[in-house]
mmCIF file with all atom_site columns, C-alpha atoms in Angstrom:
data_model
loop_
_atom_site.group_PDB
_atom_site.id
_atom_site.type_symbol
_atom_site.label_atom_id
_atom_site.label_alt_id
_atom_site.label_comp_id
_atom_site.label_asym_id
_atom_site.label_entity_id
_atom_site.label_seq_id
_atom_site.pdbx_PDB_ins_code
_atom_site.Cartn_x
_atom_site.Cartn_y
_atom_site.Cartn_z
_atom_site.occupancy
_atom_site.B_iso_or_equiv
_atom_site.pdbx_formal_charge
_atom_site.auth_seq_id
_atom_site.auth_comp_id
_atom_site.auth_asym_id
_atom_site.auth_atom_id
_atom_site.pdbx_PDB_model_num
ATOM 1   C CA . UNK A 1 1   ? -41.588 27.693 -43.523 1.00 75.00 ? 1   UNK A CA 1
ATOM 2   C CA . UNK A 1 2   ? -40.301 31.170 -42.734 1.00 81.00 ? 2   UNK A CA 1
ATOM 3   C CA . UNK A 1 3   ? -36.702 32.293 -43.051 1.00 89.00 ? 3   UNK A CA 1
ATOM 4   C CA . UNK A 1 4   ? -36.798 33.147 -39.361 1.00 93.00 ? 4   UNK A CA 1
ATOM 5   C CA . UNK A 1 5   ? -36.265 31.391 -36.059 1.00 94.00 ? 5   UNK A CA 1
ATOM 6   C CA . UNK A 1 6   ? -38.257 32.014 -32.899 1.00 95.00 ? 6   UNK A CA 1
ATOM 7   C CA . UNK A 1 7   ? -37.119 33.050 -29.464 1.00 96.00 ? 7   UNK A CA 1
ATOM 8   C CA . UNK A 1 8   ? -39.520 32.769 -26.519 1.00 95.00 ? 8   UNK A CA 1
ATOM 9   C CA . UNK A 1 9   ? -38.776 34.917 -23.471 1.00 94.00 ? 9   UNK A CA 1
ATOM 10  C CA . UNK A 1 10  ? -40.067 34.087 -19.986 1.00 93.00 ? 10  UNK A CA 1
ATOM 11  C CA . UNK A 1 11  ? -39.337 36.217 -16.912 1.00 92.00 ? 11  UNK A CA 1
ATOM 12  C CA . UNK A 1 12  ? -37.333 34.779 -14.039 1.00 92.00 ? 12  UNK A CA 1
ATOM 13  C CA . UNK A 1 13  ? -37.431 35.890 -10.414 1.00 91.00 ? 13  UNK A CA 1
ATOM 14  C CA . UNK A 1 14  ? -35.059 38.897 -10.776 1.00 95.00 ? 14  UNK A CA 1
ATOM 15  C CA . UNK A 1 15  ? -37.395 40.424 -13.392 1.00 93.00 ? 15  UNK A CA 1
ATOM 16  C CA . UNK A 1 16  ? -40.427 39.714 -11.202 1.00 89.00 ? 16  UNK A CA 1
ATOM 17  C CA . UNK A 1 17  ? -38.692 41.290 -8.191  1.00 89.00 ? 17  UNK A CA 1
ATOM 18  C CA . UNK A 1 18  ? -37.815 44.375 -10.236 1.00 92.00 ? 18  UNK A CA 1
ATOM 19  C CA . UNK A 1 19  ? -41.394 44.680 -11.531 1.00 89.00 ? 19  UNK A CA 1
ATOM 20  C CA . UNK A 1 20  ? -42.805 44.311 -8.017  1.00 85.00 ? 20  UNK A CA 1
ATOM 21  C CA . UNK A 1 21  ? -40.439 47.002 -6.705  1.00 87.00 ? 21  UNK A CA 1
ATOM 22  C CA . UNK A 1 22  ? -41.949 49.580 -9.069  1.00 85.00 ? 22  UNK A CA 1
ATOM 23  C CA . UNK A 1 23  ? -45.529 49.260 -7.929  1.00 72.00 ? 23  UNK A CA 1
ATOM 24  C CA . UNK A 1 24  ? -47.132 48.496 -4.587  1.00 60.00 ? 24  UNK A CA 1
ATOM 25  C CA . UNK A 1 25  ? -50.399 47.346 -6.199  1.00 59.00 ? 25  UNK A CA 1
ATOM 26  C CA . UNK A 1 26  ? -49.302 43.731 -6.113  1.00 57.00 ? 26  UNK A CA 1
ATOM 27  C CA . UNK A 1 27  ? -49.620 43.440 -9.894  1.00 61.00 ? 27  UNK A CA 1
ATOM 28  C CA . UNK A 1 28  ? -46.626 41.700 -11.399 1.00 61.00 ? 28  UNK A CA 1
ATOM 29  C CA . UNK A 1 29  ? -46.129 39.646 -14.534 1.00 60.00 ? 29  UNK A CA 1
ATOM 30  C CA . UNK A 1 30  ? -46.663 35.954 -13.943 1.00 59.00 ? 30  UNK A CA 1
ATOM 31  C CA . UNK A 1 31  ? -44.383 33.058 -14.705 1.00 57.00 ? 31  UNK A CA 1
ATOM 32  C CA . UNK A 1 32  ? -47.193 31.118 -16.361 1.00 60.00 ? 32  UNK A CA 1
ATOM 33  C CA . UNK A 1 33  ? -48.822 33.991 -18.260 1.00 66.00 ? 33  UNK A CA 1
ATOM 34  C CA . UNK A 1 34  ? -48.419 35.281 -21.773 1.00 72.00 ? 34  UNK A CA 1
ATOM 35  C CA . UNK A 1 35  ? -44.847 35.371 -23.050 1.00 84.00 ? 35  UNK A CA 1
ATOM 36  C CA . UNK A 1 36  ? -43.374 37.204 -25.979 1.00 90.00 ? 36  UNK A CA 1
ATOM 37  C CA . UNK A 1 37  ? -42.236 35.310 -29.052 1.00 93.00 ? 37  UNK A CA 1
ATOM 38  C CA . UNK A 1 38  ? -39.638 37.135 -31.113 1.00 96.00 ? 38  UNK A CA 1
ATOM 39  C CA . UNK A 1 39  ? -38.825 36.290 -34.711 1.00 94.00 ? 39  UNK A CA 1
ATOM 40  C CA . UNK A 1 40  ? -35.062 36.365 -35.111 1.00 95.00 ? 40  UNK A CA 1
ATOM 41  C CA . UNK A 1 41  ? -32.619 35.531 -37.916 1.00 94.00 ? 41  UNK A CA 1
ATOM 42  C CA . UNK A 1 42  ? -32.603 31.854 -38.795 1.00 93.00 ? 42  UNK A CA 1
ATOM 43  C CA . UNK A 1 43  ? -29.752 29.661 -37.595 1.00 93.00 ? 43  UNK A CA 1
ATOM 44  C CA . UNK A 1 44  ? -28.490 26.156 -38.291 1.00 92.00 ? 44  UNK A CA 1
ATOM 45  C CA . UNK A 1 45  ? -26.900 24.965 -35.048 1.00 93.00 ? 45  UNK A CA 1
ATOM 46  C CA . UNK A 1 46  ? -27.138 25.587 -31.307 1.00 92.00 ? 46  UNK A CA 1
ATOM 47  C CA . UNK A 1 47  ? -23.881 27.534 -31.505 1.00 95.00 ? 47  UNK A CA 1
ATOM 48  C CA . UNK A 1 48  ? -25.289 29.725 -34.297 1.00 95.00 ? 48  UNK A CA 1
ATOM 49  C CA . UNK A 1 49  ? -28.455 30.247 -32.237 1.00 94.00 ? 49  UNK A CA 1
ATOM 50  C CA . UNK A 1 50  ? -26.376 31.437 -29.292 1.00 95.00 ? 50  UNK A CA 1
ATOM 51  C CA . UNK A 1 51  ? -24.542 33.892 -31.567 1.00 96.00 ? 51  UNK A CA 1
ATOM 52  C CA . UNK A 1 52  ? -27.870 35.244 -32.835 1.00 96.00 ? 52  UNK A CA 1
ATOM 53  C CA . UNK A 1 53  ? -29.081 35.570 -29.237 1.00 97.00 ? 53  UNK A CA 1
ATOM 54  C CA . UNK A 1 54  ? -25.952 37.539 -28.292 1.00 97.00 ? 54  UNK A CA 1
ATOM 55  C CA . UNK A 1 55  ? -26.668 39.834 -31.233 1.00 97.00 ? 55  UNK A CA 1
ATOM 56  C CA . UNK A 1 56  ? -30.322 40.535 -30.311 1.00 97.00 ? 56  UNK A CA 1
ATOM 57  C CA . UNK A 1 57  ? -30.454 40.202 -26.510 1.00 98.00 ? 57  UNK A CA 1
ATOM 58  C CA . UNK A 1 58  ? -29.981 43.939 -25.761 1.00 98.00 ? 58  UNK A CA 1
ATOM 59  C CA . UNK A 1 59  ? -33.012 44.941 -27.835 1.00 97.00 ? 59  UNK A CA 1
ATOM 60  C CA . UNK A 1 60  ? -35.095 42.139 -26.358 1.00 97.00 ? 60  UNK A CA 1
ATOM 61  C CA . UNK A 1 61  ? -34.014 43.074 -22.818 1.00 98.00 ? 61  UNK A CA 1
ATOM 62  C CA . UNK A 1 62  ? -35.154 46.669 -23.392 1.00 97.00 ? 62  UNK A CA 1
ATOM 63  C CA . UNK A 1 63  ? -38.433 45.593 -25.014 1.00 96.00 ? 63  UNK A CA 1
ATOM 64  C CA . UNK A 1 64  ? -39.223 43.340 -22.060 1.00 94.00 ? 64  UNK A CA 1
ATOM 65  C CA . UNK A 1 65  ? -38.443 46.110 -19.561 1.00 95.00 ? 65  UNK A CA 1
ATOM 66  C CA . UNK A 1 66  ? -40.468 48.614 -21.594 1.00 94.00 ? 66  UNK A CA 1
ATOM 67  C CA . UNK A 1 67  ? -43.418 46.235 -21.721 1.00 89.00 ? 67  UNK A CA 1
ATOM 68  C CA . UNK A 1 68  ? -43.657 46.515 -17.940 1.00 88.00 ? 68  UNK A CA 1
ATOM 69  C CA . UNK A 1 69  ? -42.402 50.051 -17.269 1.00 89.00 ? 69  UNK A CA 1
ATOM 70  C CA . UNK A 1 70  ? -41.895 52.650 -20.014 1.00 91.00 ? 70  UNK A CA 1
ATOM 71  C CA . UNK A 1 71  ? -39.570 54.965 -18.046 1.00 93.00 ? 71  UNK A CA 1
ATOM 72  C CA . UNK A 1 72  ? -35.981 53.890 -18.844 1.00 95.00 ? 72  UNK A CA 1
ATOM 73  C CA . UNK A 1 73  ? -34.695 55.681 -15.746 1.00 95.00 ? 73  UNK A CA 1
ATOM 74  C CA . UNK A 1 74  ? -36.347 52.927 -13.663 1.00 94.00 ? 74  UNK A CA 1
ATOM 75  C CA . UNK A 1 75  ? -34.693 50.139 -15.633 1.00 96.00 ? 75  UNK A CA 1
ATOM 76  C CA . UNK A 1 76  ? -31.700 48.316 -14.176 1.00 96.00 ? 76  UNK A CA 1
ATOM 77  C CA . UNK A 1 77  ? -28.429 49.955 -15.161 1.00 96.00 ? 77  UNK A CA 1
ATOM 78  C CA . UNK A 1 78  ? -26.683 46.624 -15.713 1.00 97.00 ? 78  UNK A CA 1
ATOM 79  C CA . UNK A 1 79  ? -28.164 45.037 -18.835 1.00 97.00 ? 79  UNK A CA 1
ATOM 80  C CA . UNK A 1 80  ? -25.350 42.850 -20.124 1.00 98.00 ? 80  UNK A CA 1
ATOM 81  C CA . UNK A 1 81  ? -25.764 39.352 -21.564 1.00 98.00 ? 81  UNK A CA 1
ATOM 82  C CA . UNK A 1 82  ? -25.116 37.667 -18.196 1.00 98.00 ? 82  UNK A CA 1
ATOM 83  C CA . UNK A 1 83  ? -27.838 39.750 -16.524 1.00 98.00 ? 83  UNK A CA 1
ATOM 84  C CA . UNK A 1 84  ? -30.207 39.015 -19.413 1.00 98.00 ? 84  UNK A CA 1
ATOM 85  C CA . UNK A 1 85  ? -29.713 35.294 -18.829 1.00 97.00 ? 85  UNK A CA 1
ATOM 86  C CA . UNK A 1 86  ? -30.305 35.751 -15.088 1.00 98.00 ? 86  UNK A CA 1
ATOM 87  C CA . UNK A 1 87  ? -33.534 37.692 -15.684 1.00 97.00 ? 87  UNK A CA 1
ATOM 88  C CA . UNK A 1 88  ? -35.070 35.612 -18.486 1.00 96.00 ? 88  UNK A CA 1
ATOM 89  C CA . UNK A 1 89  ? -35.530 32.022 -19.512 1.00 94.00 ? 89  UNK A CA 1
ATOM 90  C CA . UNK A 1 90  ? -34.978 31.641 -23.250 1.00 95.00 ? 90  UNK A CA 1
ATOM 91  C CA . UNK A 1 91  ? -36.225 29.008 -25.685 1.00 94.00 ? 91  UNK A CA 1
ATOM 92  C CA . UNK A 1 92  ? -34.747 29.066 -29.181 1.00 95.00 ? 92  UNK A CA 1
ATOM 93  C CA . UNK A 1 93  ? -36.597 27.363 -32.051 1.00 93.00 ? 93  UNK A CA 1
ATOM 94  C CA . UNK A 1 94  ? -34.882 27.038 -35.427 1.00 92.00 ? 94  UNK A CA 1
ATOM 95  C CA . UNK A 1 95  ? -37.968 26.048 -37.415 1.00 90.00 ? 95  UNK A CA 1
ATOM 96  C CA . UNK A 1 96  ? -40.918 28.427 -37.798 1.00 89.00 ? 96  UNK A CA 1
ATOM 97  C CA . UNK A 1 97  ? -43.900 27.300 -39.867 1.00 87.00 ? 97  UNK A CA 1
ATOM 98  C CA . UNK A 1 98  ? -46.524 29.768 -41.082 1.00 85.00 ? 98  UNK A CA 1
ATOM 99  C CA . UNK A 1 99  ? -49.930 28.069 -41.344 1.00 87.00 ? 99  UNK A CA 1
ATOM 100 C CA . UNK A 1 100 ? -51.727 31.176 -42.570 1.00 84.00 ? 100 UNK A CA 1
ATOM 101 C CA . UNK A 1 101 ? -52.538 32.032 -46.171 1.00 84.00 ? 101 UNK A CA 1
ATOM 102 C CA . UNK A 1 102 ? -52.585 35.764 -45.370 1.00 86.00 ? 102 UNK A CA 1
ATOM 103 C CA . UNK A 1 103 ? -49.633 38.002 -46.086 1.00 84.00 ? 103 UNK A CA 1
ATOM 104 C CA . UNK A 1 104 ? -47.429 38.486 -43.040 1.00 79.00 ? 104 UNK A CA 1
ATOM 105 C CA . UNK A 1 105 ? -47.960 42.087 -41.841 1.00 81.00 ? 105 UNK A CA 1
ATOM 106 C CA . UNK A 1 106 ? -45.794 44.129 -39.474 1.00 79.00 ? 106 UNK A CA 1
ATOM 107 C CA . UNK A 1 107 ? -48.002 46.624 -37.603 1.00 79.00 ? 107 UNK A CA 1
ATOM 108 C CA . UNK A 1 108 ? -44.919 48.675 -36.686 1.00 76.00 ? 108 UNK A CA 1
ATOM 109 C CA . UNK A 1 109 ? -44.158 49.535 -40.325 1.00 72.00 ? 109 UNK A CA 1
ATOM 110 C CA . UNK A 1 110 ? -45.770 52.607 -41.864 1.00 58.00 ? 110 UNK A CA 1
ATOM 111 C CA . UNK A 1 111 ? -47.646 52.117 -45.100 1.00 52.00 ? 111 UNK A CA 1
#
């Protein structure tokens, strides 16, 4: 078991509308497609999980926007916690099991 929790982010309609407004190709992220799972600090209770979410939501919001459109000038100006909750469905999971024997590797770290 890892000393992490997991947070799964799924786009809601406001995110889909924003994504569609950037491109007239008709390509938009889907509600049933791949979703990002973030490893976050572990927590013991629902209240603790909400506190962790409030601590990490801004970074997650920006990562989700960047995953669709890399120009921050096109991102919504209002990116507070309330807007985050309106734009994304969140599932928090306190228990994360690692079934692999391999060492956990972070591709974003140098070396």
